Amino acid sequence: MKEKSSYLNGVSSDKGINEMFKKNKVFEKKIKKSAVRIEIVFSDRI
């Protein structure tokens, strides 16, 4: 529980919000890459 509260405190600060956005951007890129890979696999099978 202690980790969660310090996480929320970090999020409430501007720096924490910026860090979260950076992580989300990286996460989105990973999702898009894996989605493209999945599409390629399906098109190969069809």
Coordinates of N, CA and C in Angstrom, one line a residue:
M1 N 0.8 -1.2 0.0 CA 0.0 0.0 0.0 C 0.9 1.3 0.0
K2 N 2.0 1.2 0.6 CA 2.9 2.3 0.7 C 3.4 2.7 -0.7
E3 N 3.7 1.7 -1.5 CA 4.1 2.0 -2.9 C 3.0 2.7 -3.7
K4 N 1.8 2.3 -3.5 CA 0.7 2.9 -4.2 C 0.5 4.4 -3.9
S5 N 0.6 4.7 -2.6 CA 0.5 6.1 -2.2 C 1.6 7.0 -2.7
S6 N 2.8 6.5 -2.7 CA 3.9 7.3 -3.3 C 3.8 7.4 -4.8
Y7 N 3.2 6.4 -5.4 CA 2.9 6.5 -6.9 C 1.9 7.6 -7.2
L8 N 0.9 7.6 -6.4 CA -0.2 8.7 -6.6 C 0.4 10.0 -6.3
N9 N 1.3 10.2 -5.3 CA 1.9 11.5 -5.0 C 2.7 11.9 -6.2
G10 N 3.4 11.0 -6.9 CA 4.2 11.3 -8.0 C 3.4 11.7 -9.2
V11 N 2.2 11.0 -9.3 CA 1.3 11.4 -10.4 C 0.7 12.8 -10.2
S12 N 0.5 13.2 -9.0 CA -0.2 14.5 -8.8 C 0.8 15.6 -9.2
S13 N 2.1 15.4 -9.1 CA 3.0 16.4 -9.5 C 3.1 16.5 -11.1
D14 N 3.5 17.6 -11.6 CA 3.7 17.7 -13.1 C 4.6 16.7 -13.6
K15 N 5.8 16.6 -12.9 CA 6.8 15.6 -13.4 C 6.2 14.2 -13.5
G16 N 5.4 13.8 -12.5 CA 4.8 12.5 -12.5 C 3.9 12.3 -13.7
I17 N 3.1 13.4 -14.0 CA 2.2 13.3 -15.1 C 3.0 13.2 -16.4
N18 N 4.0 14.0 -16.6 CA 4.9 13.9 -17.8 C 5.5 12.5 -17.9
E19 N 5.9 11.9 -16.8 CA 6.5 10.6 -16.9 C 5.4 9.6 -17.3
M20 N 4.2 9.7 -16.8 CA 3.1 8.8 -17.2 C 2.9 8.9 -18.7
F21 N 2.8 10.1 -19.2 CA 2.6 10.3 -20.6 C 3.6 9.6 -21.4
K22 N 4.9 9.8 -21.0 CA 6.0 9.2 -21.7 C 5.8 7.7 -21.8
K23 N 5.5 7.1 -20.6 CA 5.3 5.6 -20.5 C 4.2 5.2 -21.4
N24 N 3.1 6.0 -21.4 CA 1.9 5.6 -22.2 C 2.3 5.6 -23.7
K25 N 3.1 6.6 -24.1 CA 3.5 6.7 -25.5 C 4.3 5.5 -25.9
V26 N 5.3 5.1 -25.1 CA 6.1 3.9 -25.3 C 5.2 2.7 -25.4
F27 N 4.2 2.6 -24.5 CA 3.3 1.5 -24.4 C 2.5 1.4 -25.7
E28 N 2.0 2.6 -26.2 CA 1.2 2.6 -27.4 C 2.0 2.1 -28.6
K29 N 3.3 2.5 -28.7 CA 4.1 2.1 -29.7 C 4.3 0.6 -29.7
K30 N 4.5 0.0 -28.5 CA 4.6 -1.4 -28.4 C 3.4 -2.1 -28.9
I31 N 2.2 -1.6 -28.5 CA 0.9 -2.2 -28.9 C 0.8 -2.2 -30.4
K32 N 1.1 -1.0 -31.0 CA 1.0 -0.9 -32.4 C 1.9 -1.9 -33.2
K33 N 3.1 -2.0 -32.7 CA 4.1 -2.9 -33.3 C 3.5 -4.4 -33.2
S34 N 3.0 -4.8 -32.0 CA 2.5 -6.1 -31.9 C 1.3 -6.3 -32.7
A35 N 0.4 -5.3 -32.8 CA -0.8 -5.4 -33.6 C -0.4 -5.6 -35.1
V36 N 0.6 -4.9 -35.6 CA 1.1 -5.1 -37.0 C 1.6 -6.5 -37.2
R37 N 2.3 -7.0 -36.2 CA 2.8 -8.4 -36.3 C 1.7 -9.4 -36.4
I38 N 0.7 -9.2 -35.5 CA -0.5 -10.1 -35.5 C -1.2 -10.1 -36.9
E39 N -1.3 -8.9 -37.5 CA -2.0 -8.7 -38.8 C -1.2 -9.5 -39.8
I40 N 0.1 -9.4 -39.8 CA 1.0 -10.0 -40.8 C 0.8 -11.6 -40.6
V41 N 0.8 -12.0 -39.4 CA 0.7 -13.5 -39.2 C -0.7 -14.0 -39.8
F42 N -1.7 -13.2 -39.5 CA -3.1 -13.6 -40.0 C -3.1 -13.6 -41.5
S43 N -2.5 -12.5 -42.1 CA -2.5 -12.4 -43.6 C -1.7 -13.6 -44.2
D44 N -0.7 -14.0 -43.6 CA 0.1 -15.1 -44.1 C -0.7 -16.4 -44.0
R45 N -1.5 -16.6 -43.0 CA -2.2 -17.8 -42.9 C -3.4 -17.9 -43.8
I46 N -3.9 -16.8 -44.2 CA -5.1 -16.8 -45.1 C -4.8 -17.1 -46.5

